[in-house]
Amino acid sequence: MHFANILIIVAFLMGMVRAASDKGPISVEEPTMVLEIFRYYPDKAIAAVAGGSYFIASLCLFVRLFMNKAWWGLCLPVASTFMSIGFFMRIFMAINPNSLPIFMVQQLLTLLPPAAYLAFNYILYGRFVANCIDRCSSWIKPEKVARYFVISDITTFFIQGVGGGLEVSTKMTNEKLGANILLSGLVIQTLSFTFFMILCAHIWRGVLRDGFLLRREPWGPILWILMFSSTAYMIRSIYRVIEIAQGNGGYLVTHEIYFYLLDSLPLLIGICTYIIYWPTKYLEASSRLTNEMTERR
């Protein structure tokens, strides 16, 4: 699994190097829909590399899932699979730059899956607090964490959808209003996830204050992987806010390399963390230890 992770990341980075190469200006007789939006045609080679990388990551995550029978984590490999399809759709988007259905499907399959990555972290947080440490360490009841944050994400996605719909309007006033609503939704979503990371930092501080040494606890790695993957996801969230804030024709949205470097790669690193450190291993070890201590009493 470690070797597979290295291959996935290396292949992705090699694809980004290709995307960063100077290809010169694109000359077309008639502007296309894709060119009007991105100011470039998606690189088919790097899209194939990205799609393949996510597909391999998905297979590894499915192996972890089935080996451990951790069905609560199904959202992670399923979302990764959909995202890999989204990258492959960029190839067809480059071939058919005026196809609205292809463009819409590609956008949906690359924008929606990250919500499932976050949901996996929310669920893991709840299971960790409920099974490994004092439940009072969390500001929110562990059973309700996933519910609250998923509702928050769905609400912000709805706000972004309304903003996106207004943004494609032909009226200038509606377009500006839509852009502002879309940006507001992204900012609220980022703030919501920031609060989740604060929750994680709070329980980390609590277990250290109580005298626990993470390296000696069977559940110790869970806090590390939660914070590491969440940090990777936060990089992507901040990128999205800045990208939308720059508006159509902004520097980030018109340079493909940043889409892969600051969006796709952090997400890939975040989910690959769970290929190496699948959390049920540590949850079950902690549960066994708790049961043994209970029996001794």
Short mmCIF file of C-alpha atoms in Angstrom, two decimals:
data_model
loop_
_atom_site.label_atom_id
_atom_site.label_comp_id
_atom_site.label_asym_id
_atom_site.label_seq_id
_atom_site.Cartn_x
_atom_site.Cartn_y
_atom_site.Cartn_z
CA MET A 1 0.00 0.00 0.00
CA HIS A 2 2.86 2.38 0.77
CA PHE A 3 4.41 1.68 -2.66
CA ALA A 4 1.04 2.23 -4.36
CA ASN A 5 0.72 5.60 -2.61
CA ILE A 6 4.15 6.66 -3.83
CA LEU A 7 3.34 5.63 -7.41
CA ILE A 8 0.04 7.52 -7.34
CA ILE A 9 1.61 10.77 -6.11
CA VAL A 10 4.64 10.52 -8.42
CA ALA A 11 2.44 9.88 -11.46
CA PHE A 12 0.28 12.84 -10.53
CA LEU A 13 3.27 15.14 -10.10
CA MET A 14 4.68 14.06 -13.47
CA GLY A 15 1.36 14.99 -15.03
CA MET A 16 1.49 18.40 -13.41
CA VAL A 17 4.98 19.00 -14.80
CA ARG A 18 3.52 18.40 -18.24
CA ALA A 19 0.68 20.82 -17.55
CA ALA A 20 3.16 23.46 -16.40
CA SER A 21 5.11 23.29 -19.67
CA ASP A 22 4.68 26.28 -21.96
CA LYS A 23 2.50 25.31 -24.87
CA GLY A 24 2.12 28.75 -26.32
CA PRO A 25 -1.11 30.60 -27.16
CA ILE A 26 -4.10 28.73 -28.55
CA SER A 27 -5.33 29.96 -31.90
CA VAL A 28 -8.87 29.11 -32.87
CA GLU A 29 -11.10 30.45 -35.57
CA GLU A 30 -14.26 30.29 -33.46
CA PRO A 31 -14.31 30.62 -29.65
CA THR A 32 -15.75 27.58 -27.90
CA MET A 33 -17.65 27.29 -24.62
CA VAL A 34 -14.70 25.69 -22.81
CA LEU A 35 -12.28 28.32 -24.10
CA GLU A 36 -14.61 31.13 -23.03
CA ILE A 37 -14.80 29.74 -19.48
CA PHE A 38 -11.26 28.50 -18.83
CA ARG A 39 -9.23 30.37 -21.48
CA TYR A 40 -7.54 27.03 -22.22
CA TYR A 41 -8.35 23.55 -23.46
CA PRO A 42 -7.90 20.82 -20.81
CA ASP A 43 -4.72 18.84 -21.28
CA LYS A 44 -5.87 15.33 -22.21
CA ALA A 45 -2.67 13.63 -21.01
CA ILE A 46 -2.73 15.11 -17.52
CA ALA A 47 -6.48 14.48 -17.27
CA ALA A 48 -5.78 10.80 -18.01
CA VAL A 49 -3.00 10.73 -15.40
CA ALA A 50 -5.23 12.38 -12.79
CA GLY A 51 -8.13 10.07 -13.59
CA GLY A 52 -5.86 7.03 -13.41
CA SER A 53 -4.34 8.19 -10.12
CA TYR A 54 -7.73 8.62 -8.50
CA PHE A 55 -8.93 5.30 -9.93
CA ILE A 56 -5.95 3.44 -8.42
CA ALA A 57 -6.52 5.24 -5.12
CA SER A 58 -10.18 4.17 -5.28
CA LEU A 59 -9.23 0.52 -5.80
CA CYS A 60 -6.84 0.63 -2.83
CA LEU A 61 -9.53 2.24 -0.64
CA PHE A 62 -12.08 -0.39 -1.69
CA VAL A 63 -9.57 -3.10 -0.72
CA ARG A 64 -9.16 -1.49 2.70
CA LEU A 65 -12.91 -1.15 3.07
CA PHE A 66 -13.74 -4.78 2.22
CA MET A 67 -10.82 -6.22 4.19
CA ASN A 68 -11.98 -4.41 7.33
CA LYS A 69 -15.73 -4.55 6.55
CA ALA A 70 -15.96 -0.88 7.51
CA TRP A 71 -19.11 -0.07 5.57
CA TRP A 72 -19.48 3.28 7.33
CA GLY A 73 -16.52 4.47 5.24
CA LEU A 74 -18.06 3.57 1.87
CA CYS A 75 -18.46 7.24 0.95
CA LEU A 76 -14.69 7.68 0.56
CA PRO A 77 -13.86 5.13 -2.20
CA VAL A 78 -17.19 5.73 -3.99
CA ALA A 79 -16.56 9.49 -4.13
CA SER A 80 -12.98 8.92 -5.29
CA THR A 81 -14.27 6.69 -8.09
CA PHE A 82 -16.70 9.36 -9.26
CA MET A 83 -13.92 11.94 -9.18
CA SER A 84 -11.71 9.74 -11.35
CA ILE A 85 -14.55 9.60 -13.88
CA GLY A 86 -14.75 13.40 -13.68
CA PHE A 87 -11.10 13.71 -14.70
CA PHE A 88 -11.60 11.33 -17.60
CA MET A 89 -14.54 13.50 -18.66
CA ARG A 90 -12.09 16.39 -19.09
CA ILE A 91 -10.64 14.43 -22.02
CA PHE A 92 -14.04 14.38 -23.72
CA MET A 93 -14.50 18.04 -22.78
CA ALA A 94 -11.32 18.86 -24.70
CA ILE A 95 -12.51 16.83 -27.68
CA ASN A 96 -16.04 18.32 -27.59
CA PRO A 97 -15.50 21.85 -26.23
CA ASN A 98 -19.03 23.00 -27.05
CA SER A 99 -20.89 20.13 -25.36
CA LEU A 100 -22.84 21.49 -22.41
CA PRO A 101 -23.82 18.01 -21.05
CA ILE A 102 -20.17 16.88 -20.98
CA PHE A 103 -19.15 20.14 -19.30
CA MET A 104 -21.90 19.87 -16.66
CA VAL A 105 -21.16 16.21 -15.86
CA GLN A 106 -17.43 16.94 -15.61
CA GLN A 107 -18.07 19.85 -13.25
CA LEU A 108 -20.40 17.83 -11.03
CA LEU A 109 -18.03 14.86 -10.81
CA THR A 110 -15.06 17.03 -9.78
CA LEU A 111 -16.89 19.46 -7.48
CA LEU A 112 -19.23 17.17 -5.49
CA PRO A 113 -16.99 14.21 -4.40
CA PRO A 114 -14.84 16.33 -2.02
CA ALA A 115 -17.96 16.76 0.15
CA ALA A 116 -17.90 13.00 0.74
CA TYR A 117 -14.21 13.21 1.72
CA LEU A 118 -15.16 15.72 4.40
CA ALA A 119 -18.10 13.57 5.49
CA PHE A 120 -15.72 10.64 6.04
CA ASN A 121 -13.66 12.81 8.40
CA TYR A 122 -16.81 13.91 10.25
CA ILE A 123 -17.89 10.28 10.75
CA LEU A 124 -14.38 9.25 11.83
CA TYR A 125 -14.28 12.07 14.38
CA GLY A 126 -17.55 10.90 15.92
CA ARG A 127 -16.44 7.27 16.10
CA PHE A 128 -13.09 8.24 17.57
CA VAL A 129 -14.56 10.37 20.35
CA ALA A 130 -17.32 7.85 21.12
CA ASN A 131 -15.01 4.82 21.31
CA CYS A 132 -11.52 6.01 22.26
CA ILE A 133 -11.57 9.00 24.61
CA ASP A 134 -13.79 10.81 27.09
CA ARG A 135 -16.95 11.94 25.26
CA CYS A 136 -16.94 15.13 27.30
CA SER A 137 -13.75 16.16 25.50
CA SER A 138 -15.82 17.17 22.47
CA TRP A 139 -17.84 20.38 22.38
CA ILE A 140 -20.46 18.56 20.28
CA LYS A 141 -21.88 15.11 21.01
CA PRO A 142 -19.94 12.65 18.79
CA GLU A 143 -23.16 11.12 17.39
CA LYS A 144 -24.25 14.52 16.09
CA VAL A 145 -21.01 15.85 14.61
CA ALA A 146 -21.43 14.21 11.19
CA ARG A 147 -25.10 15.20 11.04
CA TYR A 148 -24.46 18.88 11.82
CA PHE A 149 -21.54 19.32 9.46
CA VAL A 150 -23.12 17.39 6.59
CA ILE A 151 -26.24 19.57 6.90
CA SER A 152 -23.96 22.61 6.87
CA ASP A 153 -22.22 21.38 3.70
CA ILE A 154 -25.52 20.63 1.97
CA THR A 155 -26.79 24.11 2.85
CA THR A 156 -23.67 25.80 1.50
CA PHE A 157 -23.84 23.67 -1.67
CA PHE A 158 -27.42 24.88 -2.16
CA ILE A 159 -26.25 28.48 -1.75
CA GLN A 160 -23.46 27.87 -4.27
CA GLY A 161 -25.96 26.30 -6.67
CA VAL A 162 -28.22 29.36 -6.49
CA GLY A 163 -25.22 31.62 -7.05
CA GLY A 164 -23.98 29.54 -9.95
CA GLY A 165 -27.41 29.63 -11.57
CA LEU A 166 -27.58 33.42 -11.35
CA GLU A 167 -24.00 33.74 -12.55
CA VAL A 168 -24.81 32.22 -15.95
CA SER A 169 -27.61 34.75 -16.45
CA THR A 170 -27.33 37.11 -19.40
CA LYS A 171 -28.17 40.10 -17.19
CA MET A 172 -25.12 41.86 -15.77
CA THR A 173 -26.78 42.58 -12.40
CA ASN A 174 -27.79 38.94 -11.92
CA GLU A 175 -24.32 37.78 -12.94
CA LYS A 176 -22.64 39.93 -10.29
CA LEU A 177 -25.19 38.93 -7.66
CA GLY A 178 -24.71 35.26 -8.53
CA ALA A 179 -20.94 35.56 -8.23
CA ASN A 180 -21.28 37.15 -4.78
CA ILE A 181 -23.74 34.47 -3.60
CA LEU A 182 -21.47 31.71 -4.90
CA LEU A 183 -18.49 33.23 -3.12
CA SER A 184 -20.52 33.58 0.10
CA GLY A 185 -21.44 29.88 -0.03
CA LEU A 186 -17.80 28.89 -0.44
CA VAL A 187 -16.69 31.17 2.41
CA ILE A 188 -19.36 29.76 4.76
CA GLN A 189 -18.36 26.20 3.81
CA THR A 190 -14.70 26.99 4.50
CA LEU A 191 -15.57 28.56 7.86
CA SER A 192 -17.65 25.49 8.74
CA PHE A 193 -14.74 23.18 8.00
CA THR A 194 -12.42 25.50 9.93
CA PHE A 195 -14.65 24.99 12.96
CA PHE A 196 -14.40 21.23 12.47
CA MET A 197 -10.60 21.48 12.49
CA ILE A 198 -10.83 23.54 15.68
CA LEU A 199 -12.88 20.70 17.19
CA CYS A 200 -10.11 18.26 16.27
CA ALA A 201 -7.44 20.56 17.72
CA HIS A 202 -9.50 20.94 20.91
CA ILE A 203 -9.72 17.19 21.60
CA TRP A 204 -6.01 16.84 20.68
CA ARG A 205 -5.18 19.47 23.29
CA GLY A 206 -7.49 17.73 25.75
CA VAL A 207 -5.87 14.30 25.47
CA LEU A 208 -2.41 15.83 25.82
CA ARG A 209 -3.56 17.79 28.87
CA ASP A 210 -4.86 14.57 30.40
CA GLY A 211 -1.39 13.07 30.14
CA PHE A 212 -1.86 10.76 27.15
CA LEU A 213 1.08 10.14 24.82
CA LEU A 214 -0.26 9.65 21.30
CA ARG A 215 2.58 7.35 20.24
CA ARG A 216 1.72 4.96 23.08
CA GLU A 217 -2.04 4.88 22.53
CA PRO A 218 -3.60 2.45 20.03
CA TRP A 219 -5.85 5.26 18.81
CA GLY A 220 -3.03 7.84 18.60
CA PRO A 221 -2.61 7.76 14.79
CA ILE A 222 -6.27 8.69 14.28
CA LEU A 223 -5.70 12.23 15.49
CA TRP A 224 -2.68 12.59 13.23
CA ILE A 225 -4.46 11.37 10.10
CA LEU A 226 -7.56 13.43 10.88
CA MET A 227 -5.56 16.64 11.15
CA PHE A 228 -3.28 15.83 8.20
CA SER A 229 -6.10 14.98 5.78
CA SER A 230 -8.20 17.91 7.01
CA THR A 231 -5.28 20.28 6.41
CA ALA A 232 -4.96 18.97 2.85
CA TYR A 233 -8.68 19.52 2.30
CA MET A 234 -8.43 23.03 3.76
CA ILE A 235 -5.76 23.95 1.19
CA ARG A 236 -8.23 23.04 -1.53
CA SER A 237 -11.03 25.03 0.14
CA ILE A 238 -8.90 28.17 0.39
CA TYR A 239 -7.88 27.78 -3.25
CA ARG A 240 -11.53 27.55 -4.32
CA VAL A 241 -12.42 30.71 -2.40
CA ILE A 242 -9.56 32.67 -3.99
CA GLU A 243 -10.35 31.25 -7.44
CA ILE A 244 -14.01 32.32 -7.30
CA ALA A 245 -13.10 35.67 -5.73
CA GLN A 246 -10.94 36.46 -8.77
CA GLY A 247 -13.98 35.94 -11.02
CA ASN A 248 -14.25 34.66 -14.57
CA GLY A 249 -10.99 35.29 -16.36
CA GLY A 250 -9.03 35.34 -13.08
CA TYR A 251 -5.46 34.08 -12.98
CA LEU A 252 -6.19 30.83 -11.14
CA VAL A 253 -9.18 29.72 -13.19
CA THR A 254 -7.36 30.38 -16.48
CA HIS A 255 -4.23 28.37 -15.58
CA GLU A 256 -4.82 24.62 -15.46
CA ILE A 257 -1.72 23.86 -13.41
CA TYR A 258 -3.27 25.45 -10.31
CA PHE A 259 -6.42 23.33 -10.63
CA TYR A 260 -4.25 20.24 -10.28
CA LEU A 261 -1.66 21.64 -7.87
CA LEU A 262 -3.99 23.33 -5.35
CA ASP A 263 -7.25 21.45 -5.87
CA SER A 264 -6.82 17.89 -7.12
CA LEU A 265 -3.44 17.08 -5.53
CA PRO A 266 -4.31 18.09 -1.93
CA LEU A 267 -7.50 16.02 -2.17
CA LEU A 268 -5.55 13.05 -3.53
CA ILE A 269 -2.98 13.31 -0.73
CA GLY A 270 -5.79 13.52 1.83
CA ILE A 271 -7.57 10.35 0.68
CA CYS A 272 -4.31 8.46 0.13
CA THR A 273 -3.55 8.98 3.81
CA TYR A 274 -6.31 6.47 4.54
CA ILE A 275 -4.80 3.91 2.19
CA ILE A 276 -1.81 3.65 4.53
CA TYR A 277 -3.58 4.36 7.82
CA TRP A 278 -7.04 2.85 7.53
CA PRO A 279 -8.68 4.02 10.79
CA THR A 280 -10.66 0.91 11.76
CA LYS A 281 -7.37 -0.78 12.64
CA TYR A 282 -6.84 1.76 15.42
CA LEU A 283 -10.49 1.97 16.43
CA GLU A 284 -10.70 -1.81 16.88
CA ALA A 285 -7.41 -1.93 18.81
CA SER A 286 -8.70 0.73 21.18
CA SER A 287 -12.02 -1.09 21.57
CA ARG A 288 -10.25 -4.35 22.45
CA LEU A 289 -8.13 -2.54 25.03
CA THR A 290 -11.20 -0.91 26.58
CA ASN A 291 -12.99 -4.27 26.81
CA GLU A 292 -9.99 -5.89 28.48
CA MET A 293 -9.82 -3.09 31.07
CA THR A 294 -13.55 -3.45 31.72
CA GLU A 295 -13.26 -7.23 32.23
CA ARG A 296 -10.41 -6.76 34.71
CA ARG A 297 -12.60 -4.47 36.78
#
